[in-house]
Short mmCIF file of C-alpha atoms and ligand atoms in Angstrom, two decimals:
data_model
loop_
_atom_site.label_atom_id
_atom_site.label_comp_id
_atom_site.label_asym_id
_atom_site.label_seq_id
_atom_site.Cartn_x
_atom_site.Cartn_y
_atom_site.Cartn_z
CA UNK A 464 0.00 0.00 0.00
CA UNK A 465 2.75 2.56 0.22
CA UNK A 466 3.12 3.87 -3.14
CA UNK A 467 -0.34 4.10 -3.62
CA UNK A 468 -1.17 5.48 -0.61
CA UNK A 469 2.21 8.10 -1.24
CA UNK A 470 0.50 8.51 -4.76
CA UNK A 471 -2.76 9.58 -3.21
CA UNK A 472 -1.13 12.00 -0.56
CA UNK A 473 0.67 13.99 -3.04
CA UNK A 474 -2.06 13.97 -6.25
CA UNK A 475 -4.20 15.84 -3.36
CA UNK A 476 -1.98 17.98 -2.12
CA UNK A 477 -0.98 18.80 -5.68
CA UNK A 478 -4.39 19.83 -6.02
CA UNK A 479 -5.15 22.01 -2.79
CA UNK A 480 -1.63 23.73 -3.07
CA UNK A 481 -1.75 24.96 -6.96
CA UNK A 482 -4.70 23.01 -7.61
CA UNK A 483 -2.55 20.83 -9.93
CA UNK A 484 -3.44 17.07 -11.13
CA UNK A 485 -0.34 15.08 -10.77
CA UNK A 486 -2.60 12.06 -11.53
CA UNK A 487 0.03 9.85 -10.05
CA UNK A 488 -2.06 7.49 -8.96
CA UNK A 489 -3.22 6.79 -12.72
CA UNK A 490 -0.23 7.86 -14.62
CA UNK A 491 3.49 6.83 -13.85
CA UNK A 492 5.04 10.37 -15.50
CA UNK A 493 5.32 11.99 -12.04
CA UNK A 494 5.32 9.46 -9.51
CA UNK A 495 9.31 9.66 -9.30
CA UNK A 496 8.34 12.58 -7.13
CA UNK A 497 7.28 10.51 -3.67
CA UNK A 498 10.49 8.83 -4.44
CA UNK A 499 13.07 11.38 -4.76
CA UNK A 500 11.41 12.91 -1.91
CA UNK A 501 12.41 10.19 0.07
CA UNK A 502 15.29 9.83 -0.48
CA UNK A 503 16.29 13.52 0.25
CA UNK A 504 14.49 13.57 3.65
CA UNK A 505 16.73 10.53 4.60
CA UNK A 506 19.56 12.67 4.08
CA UNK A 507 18.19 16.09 5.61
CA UNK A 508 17.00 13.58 8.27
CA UNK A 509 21.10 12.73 8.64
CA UNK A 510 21.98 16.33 8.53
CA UNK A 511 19.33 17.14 11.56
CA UNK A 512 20.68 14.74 13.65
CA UNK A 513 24.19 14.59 12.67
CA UNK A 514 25.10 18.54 12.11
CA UNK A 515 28.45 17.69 11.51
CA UNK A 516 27.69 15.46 8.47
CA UNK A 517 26.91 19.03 6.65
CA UNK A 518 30.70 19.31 6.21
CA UNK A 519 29.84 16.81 3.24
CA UNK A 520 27.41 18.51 1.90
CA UNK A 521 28.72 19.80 -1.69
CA UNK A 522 29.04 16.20 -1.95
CA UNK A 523 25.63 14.71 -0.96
CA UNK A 524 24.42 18.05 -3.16
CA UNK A 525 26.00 16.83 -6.46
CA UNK A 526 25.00 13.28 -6.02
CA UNK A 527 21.43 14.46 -5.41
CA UNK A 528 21.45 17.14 -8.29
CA UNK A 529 19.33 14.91 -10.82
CA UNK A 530 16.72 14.57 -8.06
CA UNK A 531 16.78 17.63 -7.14
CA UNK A 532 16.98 19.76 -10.18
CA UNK A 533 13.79 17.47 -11.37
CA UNK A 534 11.89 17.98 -8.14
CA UNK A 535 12.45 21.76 -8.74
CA UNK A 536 11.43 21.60 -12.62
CA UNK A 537 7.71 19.82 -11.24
CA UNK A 538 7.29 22.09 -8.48
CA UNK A 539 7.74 25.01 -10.97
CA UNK A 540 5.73 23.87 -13.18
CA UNK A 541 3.04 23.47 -11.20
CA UNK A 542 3.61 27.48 -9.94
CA UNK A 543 3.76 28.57 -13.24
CA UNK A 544 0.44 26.82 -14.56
CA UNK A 545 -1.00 27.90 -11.76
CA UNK A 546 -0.28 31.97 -11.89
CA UNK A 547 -1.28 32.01 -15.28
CA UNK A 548 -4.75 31.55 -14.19
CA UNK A 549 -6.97 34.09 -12.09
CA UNK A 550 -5.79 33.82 -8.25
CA UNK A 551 -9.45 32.47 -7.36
CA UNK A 552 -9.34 30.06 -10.09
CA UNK A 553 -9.26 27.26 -7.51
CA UNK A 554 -9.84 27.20 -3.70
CA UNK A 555 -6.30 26.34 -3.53
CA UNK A 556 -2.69 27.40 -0.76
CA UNK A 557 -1.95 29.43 -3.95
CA UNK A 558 -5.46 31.47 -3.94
CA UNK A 559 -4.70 32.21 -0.12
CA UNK A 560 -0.63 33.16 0.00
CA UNK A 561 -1.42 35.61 -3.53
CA UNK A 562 -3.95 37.13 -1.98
CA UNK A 563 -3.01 37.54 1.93
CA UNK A 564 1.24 37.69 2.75
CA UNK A 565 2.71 40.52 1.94
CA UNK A 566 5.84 39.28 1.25
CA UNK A 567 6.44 41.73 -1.54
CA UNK A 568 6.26 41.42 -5.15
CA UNK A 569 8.80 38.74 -5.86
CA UNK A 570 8.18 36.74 -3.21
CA UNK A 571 5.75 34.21 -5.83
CA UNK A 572 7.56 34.39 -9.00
CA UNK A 573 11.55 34.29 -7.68
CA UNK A 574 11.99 34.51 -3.83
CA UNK A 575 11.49 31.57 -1.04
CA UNK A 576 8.25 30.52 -2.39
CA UNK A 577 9.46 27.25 -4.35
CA UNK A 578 11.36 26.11 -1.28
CA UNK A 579 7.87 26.58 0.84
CA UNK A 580 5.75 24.73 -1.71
CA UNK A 581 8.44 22.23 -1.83
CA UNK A 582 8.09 22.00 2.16
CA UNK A 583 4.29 22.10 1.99
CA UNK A 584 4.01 18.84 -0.61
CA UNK A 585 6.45 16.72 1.04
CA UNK A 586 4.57 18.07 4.74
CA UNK A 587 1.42 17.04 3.20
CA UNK A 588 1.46 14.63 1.00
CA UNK A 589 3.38 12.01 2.75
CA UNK A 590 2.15 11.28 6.78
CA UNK A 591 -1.58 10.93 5.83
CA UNK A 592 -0.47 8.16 3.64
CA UNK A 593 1.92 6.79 6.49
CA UNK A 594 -1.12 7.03 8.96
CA UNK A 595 -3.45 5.14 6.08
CA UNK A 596 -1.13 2.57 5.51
CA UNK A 597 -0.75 2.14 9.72
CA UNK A 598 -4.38 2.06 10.18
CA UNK A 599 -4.56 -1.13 7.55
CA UNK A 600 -1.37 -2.73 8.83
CA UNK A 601 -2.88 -2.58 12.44
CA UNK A 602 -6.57 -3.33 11.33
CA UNK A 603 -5.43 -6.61 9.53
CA UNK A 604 -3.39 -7.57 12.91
CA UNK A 605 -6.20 -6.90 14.68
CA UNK A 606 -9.48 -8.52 13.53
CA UNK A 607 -11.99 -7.68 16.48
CA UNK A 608 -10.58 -3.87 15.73
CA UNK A 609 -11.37 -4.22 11.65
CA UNK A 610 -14.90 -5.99 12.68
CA UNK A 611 -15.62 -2.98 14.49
CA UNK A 612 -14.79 -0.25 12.11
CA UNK A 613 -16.41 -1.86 9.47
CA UNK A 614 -19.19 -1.87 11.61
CA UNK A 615 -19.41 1.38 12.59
CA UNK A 616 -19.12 2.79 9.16
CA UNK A 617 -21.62 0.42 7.25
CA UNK A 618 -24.01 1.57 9.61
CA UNK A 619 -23.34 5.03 9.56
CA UNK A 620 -23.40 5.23 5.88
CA UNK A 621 -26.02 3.90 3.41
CA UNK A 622 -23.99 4.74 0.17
CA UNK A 623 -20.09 5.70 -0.66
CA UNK A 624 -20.75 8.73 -2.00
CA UNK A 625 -22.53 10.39 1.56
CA UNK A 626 -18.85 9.94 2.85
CA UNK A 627 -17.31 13.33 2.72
CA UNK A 628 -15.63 15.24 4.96
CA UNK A 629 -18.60 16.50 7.76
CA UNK A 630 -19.85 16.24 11.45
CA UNK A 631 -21.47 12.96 10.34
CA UNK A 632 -17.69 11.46 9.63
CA UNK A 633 -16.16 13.29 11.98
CA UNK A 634 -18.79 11.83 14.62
CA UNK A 635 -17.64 7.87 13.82
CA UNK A 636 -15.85 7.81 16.94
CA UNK A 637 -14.16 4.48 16.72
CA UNK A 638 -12.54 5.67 13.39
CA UNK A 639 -11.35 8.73 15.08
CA UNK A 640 -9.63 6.22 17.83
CA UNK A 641 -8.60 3.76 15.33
CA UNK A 642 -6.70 7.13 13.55
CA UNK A 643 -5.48 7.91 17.07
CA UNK A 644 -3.99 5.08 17.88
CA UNK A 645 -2.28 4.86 14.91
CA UNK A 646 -0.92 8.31 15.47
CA UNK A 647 0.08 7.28 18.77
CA UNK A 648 1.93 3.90 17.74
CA UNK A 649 3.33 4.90 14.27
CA UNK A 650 3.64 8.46 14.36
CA UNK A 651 4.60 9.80 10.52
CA UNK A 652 7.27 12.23 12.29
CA UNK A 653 9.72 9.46 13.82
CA UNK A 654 12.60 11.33 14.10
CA UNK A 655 13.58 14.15 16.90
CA UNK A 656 12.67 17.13 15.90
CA UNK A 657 15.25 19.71 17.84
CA UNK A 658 14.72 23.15 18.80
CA UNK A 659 16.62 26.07 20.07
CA UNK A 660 16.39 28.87 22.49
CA UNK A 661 17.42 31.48 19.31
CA UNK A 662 20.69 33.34 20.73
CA UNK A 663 19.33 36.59 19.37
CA UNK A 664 15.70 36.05 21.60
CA UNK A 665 15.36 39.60 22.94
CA UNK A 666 13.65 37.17 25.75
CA UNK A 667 16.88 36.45 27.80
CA UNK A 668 15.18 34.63 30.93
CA UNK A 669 16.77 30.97 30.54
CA UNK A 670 14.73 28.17 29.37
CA UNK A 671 14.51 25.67 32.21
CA UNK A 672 12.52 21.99 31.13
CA UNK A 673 12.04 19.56 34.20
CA UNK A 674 13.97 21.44 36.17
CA UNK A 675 16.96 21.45 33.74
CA UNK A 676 18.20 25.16 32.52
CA UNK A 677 18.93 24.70 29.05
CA UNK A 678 21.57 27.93 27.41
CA UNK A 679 20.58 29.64 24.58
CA UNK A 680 22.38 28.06 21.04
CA UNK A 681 21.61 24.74 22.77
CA UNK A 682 18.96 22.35 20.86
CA UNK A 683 17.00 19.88 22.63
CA UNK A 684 14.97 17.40 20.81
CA UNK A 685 11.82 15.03 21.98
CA UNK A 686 10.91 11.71 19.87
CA UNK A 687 7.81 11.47 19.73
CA UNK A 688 7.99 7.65 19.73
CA UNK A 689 9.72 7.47 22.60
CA UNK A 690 6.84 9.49 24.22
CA UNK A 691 4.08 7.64 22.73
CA UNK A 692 5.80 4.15 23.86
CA UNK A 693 5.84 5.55 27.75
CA UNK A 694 4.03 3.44 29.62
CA UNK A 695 3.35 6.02 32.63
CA UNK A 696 1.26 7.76 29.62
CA UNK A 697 0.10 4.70 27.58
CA UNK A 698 -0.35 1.18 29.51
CA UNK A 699 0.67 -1.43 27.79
CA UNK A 700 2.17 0.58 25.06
CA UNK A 701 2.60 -2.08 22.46
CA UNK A 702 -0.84 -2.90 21.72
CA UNK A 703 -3.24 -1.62 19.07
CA UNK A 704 -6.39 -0.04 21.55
CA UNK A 705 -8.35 2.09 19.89
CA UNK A 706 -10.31 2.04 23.73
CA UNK A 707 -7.94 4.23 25.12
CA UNK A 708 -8.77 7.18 23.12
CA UNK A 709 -13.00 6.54 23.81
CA UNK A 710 -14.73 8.55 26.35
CA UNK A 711 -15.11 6.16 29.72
CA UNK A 712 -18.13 3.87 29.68
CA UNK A 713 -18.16 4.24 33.15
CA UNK A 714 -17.89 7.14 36.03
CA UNK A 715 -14.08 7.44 36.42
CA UNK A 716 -12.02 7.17 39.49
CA UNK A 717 -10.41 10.95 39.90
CA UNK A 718 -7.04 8.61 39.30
CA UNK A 719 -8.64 7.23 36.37
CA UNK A 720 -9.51 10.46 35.14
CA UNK A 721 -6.12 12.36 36.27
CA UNK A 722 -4.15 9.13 33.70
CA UNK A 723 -6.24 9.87 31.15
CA UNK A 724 -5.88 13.37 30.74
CA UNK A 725 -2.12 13.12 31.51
CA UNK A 726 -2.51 10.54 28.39
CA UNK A 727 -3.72 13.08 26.34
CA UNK A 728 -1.32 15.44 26.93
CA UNK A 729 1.31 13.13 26.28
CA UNK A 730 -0.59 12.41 22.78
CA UNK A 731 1.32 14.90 20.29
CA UNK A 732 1.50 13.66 16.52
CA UNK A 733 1.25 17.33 15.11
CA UNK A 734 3.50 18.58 17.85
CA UNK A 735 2.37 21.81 19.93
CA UNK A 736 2.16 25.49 19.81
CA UNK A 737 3.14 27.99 17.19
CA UNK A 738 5.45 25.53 15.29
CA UNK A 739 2.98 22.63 15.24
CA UNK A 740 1.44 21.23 11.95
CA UNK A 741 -0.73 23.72 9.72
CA UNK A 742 -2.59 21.03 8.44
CA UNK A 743 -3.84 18.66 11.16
CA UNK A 744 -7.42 19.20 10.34
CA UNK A 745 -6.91 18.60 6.50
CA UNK A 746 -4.74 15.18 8.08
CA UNK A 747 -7.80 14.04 10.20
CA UNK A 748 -10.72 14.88 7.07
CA UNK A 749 -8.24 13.46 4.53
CA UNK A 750 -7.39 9.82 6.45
CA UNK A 751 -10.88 9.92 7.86
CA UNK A 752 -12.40 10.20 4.03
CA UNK A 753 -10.11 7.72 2.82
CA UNK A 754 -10.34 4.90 5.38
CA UNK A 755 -14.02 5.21 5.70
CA UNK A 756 -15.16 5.11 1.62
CA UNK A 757 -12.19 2.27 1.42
CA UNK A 758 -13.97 0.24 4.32
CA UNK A 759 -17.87 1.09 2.92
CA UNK A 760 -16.59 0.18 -0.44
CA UNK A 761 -14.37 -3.14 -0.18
CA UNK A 762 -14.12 -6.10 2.44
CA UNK A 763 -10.27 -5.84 2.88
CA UNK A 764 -7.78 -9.08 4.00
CA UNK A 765 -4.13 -9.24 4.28
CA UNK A 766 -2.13 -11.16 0.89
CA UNK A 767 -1.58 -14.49 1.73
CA UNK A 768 1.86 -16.37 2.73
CA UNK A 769 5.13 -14.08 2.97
CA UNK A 770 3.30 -11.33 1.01
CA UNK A 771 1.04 -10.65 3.20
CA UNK A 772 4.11 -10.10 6.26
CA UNK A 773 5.19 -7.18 4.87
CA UNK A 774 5.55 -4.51 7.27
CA UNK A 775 5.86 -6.38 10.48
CA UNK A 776 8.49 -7.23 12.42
CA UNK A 777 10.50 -10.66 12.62
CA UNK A 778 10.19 -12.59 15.83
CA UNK A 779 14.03 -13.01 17.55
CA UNK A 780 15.73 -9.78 16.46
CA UNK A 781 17.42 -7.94 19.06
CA UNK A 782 16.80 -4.36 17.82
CA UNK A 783 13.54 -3.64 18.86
CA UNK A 784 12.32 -5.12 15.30
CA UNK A 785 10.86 -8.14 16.67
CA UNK A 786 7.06 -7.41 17.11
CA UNK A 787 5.34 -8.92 14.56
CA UNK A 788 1.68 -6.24 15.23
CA UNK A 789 4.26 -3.45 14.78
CA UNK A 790 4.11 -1.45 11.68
CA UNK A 791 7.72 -1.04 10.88
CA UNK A 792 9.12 2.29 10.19
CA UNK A 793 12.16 3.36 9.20
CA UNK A 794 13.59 7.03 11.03
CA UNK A 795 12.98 9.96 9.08
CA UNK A 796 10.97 13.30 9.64
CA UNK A 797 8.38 11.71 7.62
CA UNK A 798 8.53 8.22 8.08
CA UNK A 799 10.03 5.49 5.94
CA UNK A 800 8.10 2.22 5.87
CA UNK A 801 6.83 -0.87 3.32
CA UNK A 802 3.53 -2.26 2.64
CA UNK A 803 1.36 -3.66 3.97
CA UNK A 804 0.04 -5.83 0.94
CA UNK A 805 -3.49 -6.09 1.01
CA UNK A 806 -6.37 -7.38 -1.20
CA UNK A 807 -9.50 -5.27 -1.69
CA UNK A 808 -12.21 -7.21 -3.03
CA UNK A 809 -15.42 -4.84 -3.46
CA UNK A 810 -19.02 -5.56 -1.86
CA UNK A 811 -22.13 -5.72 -4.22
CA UNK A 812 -23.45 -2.84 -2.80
CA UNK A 813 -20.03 -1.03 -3.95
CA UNK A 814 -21.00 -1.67 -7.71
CA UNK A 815 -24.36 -0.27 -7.54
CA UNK A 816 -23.50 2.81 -5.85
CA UNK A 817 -20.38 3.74 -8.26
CA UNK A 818 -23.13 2.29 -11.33
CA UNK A 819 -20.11 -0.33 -12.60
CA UNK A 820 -20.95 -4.12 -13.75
CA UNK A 821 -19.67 -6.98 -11.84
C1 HEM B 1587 -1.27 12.72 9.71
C2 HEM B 1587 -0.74 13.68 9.02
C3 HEM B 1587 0.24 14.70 9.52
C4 HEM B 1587 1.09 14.66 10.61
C5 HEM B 1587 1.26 13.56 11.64
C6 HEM B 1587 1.82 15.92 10.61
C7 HEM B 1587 2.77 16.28 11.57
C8 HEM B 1587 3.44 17.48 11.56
C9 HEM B 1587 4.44 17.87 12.54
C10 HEM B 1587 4.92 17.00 13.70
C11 HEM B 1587 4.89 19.10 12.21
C12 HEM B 1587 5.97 19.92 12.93
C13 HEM B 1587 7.31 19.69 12.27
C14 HEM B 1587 8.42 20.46 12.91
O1 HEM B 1587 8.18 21.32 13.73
O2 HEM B 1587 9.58 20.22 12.59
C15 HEM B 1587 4.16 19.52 11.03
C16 HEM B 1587 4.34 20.74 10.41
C17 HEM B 1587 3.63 21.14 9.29
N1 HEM B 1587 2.67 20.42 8.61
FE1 HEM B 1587 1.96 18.59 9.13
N2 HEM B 1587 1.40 16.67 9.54
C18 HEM B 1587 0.44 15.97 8.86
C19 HEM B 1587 -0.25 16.37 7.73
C20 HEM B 1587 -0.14 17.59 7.12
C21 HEM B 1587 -0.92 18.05 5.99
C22 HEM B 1587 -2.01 17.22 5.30
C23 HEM B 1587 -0.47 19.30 5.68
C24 HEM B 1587 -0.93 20.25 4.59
C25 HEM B 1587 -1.83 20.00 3.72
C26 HEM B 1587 0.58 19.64 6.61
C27 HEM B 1587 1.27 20.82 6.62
C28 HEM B 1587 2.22 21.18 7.56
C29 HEM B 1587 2.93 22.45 7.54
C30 HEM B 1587 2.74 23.59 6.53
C31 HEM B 1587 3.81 22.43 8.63
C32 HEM B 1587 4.79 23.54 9.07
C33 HEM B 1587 4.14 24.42 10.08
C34 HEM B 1587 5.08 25.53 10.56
O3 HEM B 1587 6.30 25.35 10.54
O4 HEM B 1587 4.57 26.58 10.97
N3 HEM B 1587 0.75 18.59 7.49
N4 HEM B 1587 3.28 18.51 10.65
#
């Protein structure tokens, strides 16, 4: 499922950045772009946590020009097509930066804004496809958890096409768990993403965290796995519960309550504050959408044999690989990961709503 899900993430947010069809998913001409992608966040992903590894960088830059000369042709492409047509052509990123940040006149056609569309496809098109992929690797290990969701939205729904992205989805609350939990156990940003008390802060009261003072021009980092894998926070940490993220069936305890919200604090895929991620409720419609009409349209079952094992860990390795309900991802600041294979096999009810034969 990962290149198609990749393919998916980026033909959309081709679309709601310049409102540009990259048609990956049905046409191979652009799809080296989740690729190449990937392979230069593996080594910015180096750089970030290796700063000294930027002594090398003319070199890494020339090995990487193909990639990213042709990342840069696409991305201005899709710029230029784009301002050739009125600014409210599309309800598109484009429509809203032309018309609202005053960045002065060359900001669009020369300045910074290729590197922040650059930023803004890779940002969006890639972790909803890591959480989609998650959410099917960790339904198919879970069968009481896929019974459930299926459930839920077959009942919920009477056709495909009343799936869009509304209260009505937003109120399937086991989905909303199910995406939660696969947030919390696969989070799309894996790595440690460091900050720093800027030198030049006009603010010089020190930074102090747990107790700690940390000097200015010093970067401190949190991984989010780590954090999501604490079992203070979440029990049993290693287990696909959708439960944990329901509202309690039952009056709490005030020490039930007091670990729950303590949980929830501790629950930060999109980070927090100023510097967390613009598009978290895009994220939530966009995985919600696609997991629900996926689920209402097709029974779905893992491939069978060796195929089908793609993704999960291998019993008896000794580096924390060795849970075979783990999705397996691979550190990057937007996740690296395989599979899972799956087979879709649609319901009848599938081919009368979308009109096709048999
Ligand atoms: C499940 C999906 C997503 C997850 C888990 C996620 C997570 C994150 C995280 C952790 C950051 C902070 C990175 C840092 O500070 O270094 C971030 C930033 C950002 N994300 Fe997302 N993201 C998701 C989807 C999206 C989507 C769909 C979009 C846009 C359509 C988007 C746009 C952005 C942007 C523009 C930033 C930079 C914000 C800033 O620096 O002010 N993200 N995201």
């Amino acid at each position: 499922m990962t290149n198609r899900a990749e393919w998916l993430g980026i033909d959309i947010v081709g679309l709601i950045s310049f409102g540009y069809r990259l048609n990956l998913q049905t046409d191979e001409t652009y799809r080296f772009i989740s690729k190449d992608f990937e392979d230069l966040k593996a080594i910015i992903n180096s750089f970030m946590q290796f700063p000294s590894a930027s002594a090398i960088n003319r070199v890494i830059e020339w090995l990487t020009t193909v990639k990213r000369e042709r990342l840069r042709r696409i991305i201005f492409q899709m710029m230029l097509a784009r301002a050739a047509r009125e600014k409210d052509a599309e309800r598109d990123f484009y429509s809203y930066v032309k018309g609202n940040l005053d960045y002065g006149p060359d900001y669009i056609d020369r300045g910074n804004f290729i590197a922040e569309a650059a930023f803004f496809i890779t940002a969006g098109g890639t972790p909803p496809a890591t959480v989609i992929c998650g959410l099917f690797f960790y339904l198919m290990h879970y069968p009481e958890c896929y019974k459930r969701l299926v459930e839920e939205i077959r009942l919920k729904f009477s056709s495909g096409s009343d799936i869009k992205g509304d209260s009505h989805l937003m109120g399937c609350d086991y989905l909303r768990a199910c995406i939660d939990e696969t947030l919390r156990m696969s989070p799309p940003s894996l790595t440690t993403l460091w900050r720093e008390h800027d030198k030049d802060d006009a603010d010089k009261s020190p930074l102090v965290i747990d107790g700690v003072v940390i000097p200015p021009g010093t970067q401190v980092g949190m991984n989010m796995y780590s954090l999501h894998h604490n079992e203070e926070y979440f029990p049993d940490s290693y287990t696909f519960s959708p439960d944990r993220f329901l509202a309690p069936k039952a009056p709490e305890t005030q020490e039930q309550e007091a670990a729950r919200i303590k949980m929830q604090e501790a629950f930060v895929p999109f980070l927090q504050g100023t510097r967390s991620c613009a598009g978290k409720a895009m994220a939530y419609a966009e995985v919600s959408i696609v997991v629900a009409k996926t689920l209402w349209y097709f029974d779905v079952q893992s491939a069978p044999g060796k195929l089908g094992q793609l993704g999960e860990g291998v019993p008896g390795r000794a580096d924390g690989r060795h849970r075979i309900n783990e999705y397996q991802m691979y550190d990057c600041n937007s996740a690296a990961h395989e599979g899972p294979n799956l087979i879709f096999r649609p319901r009848p009810e599938a081919h009368a709503d979308l009109g096709v034969g048999k």
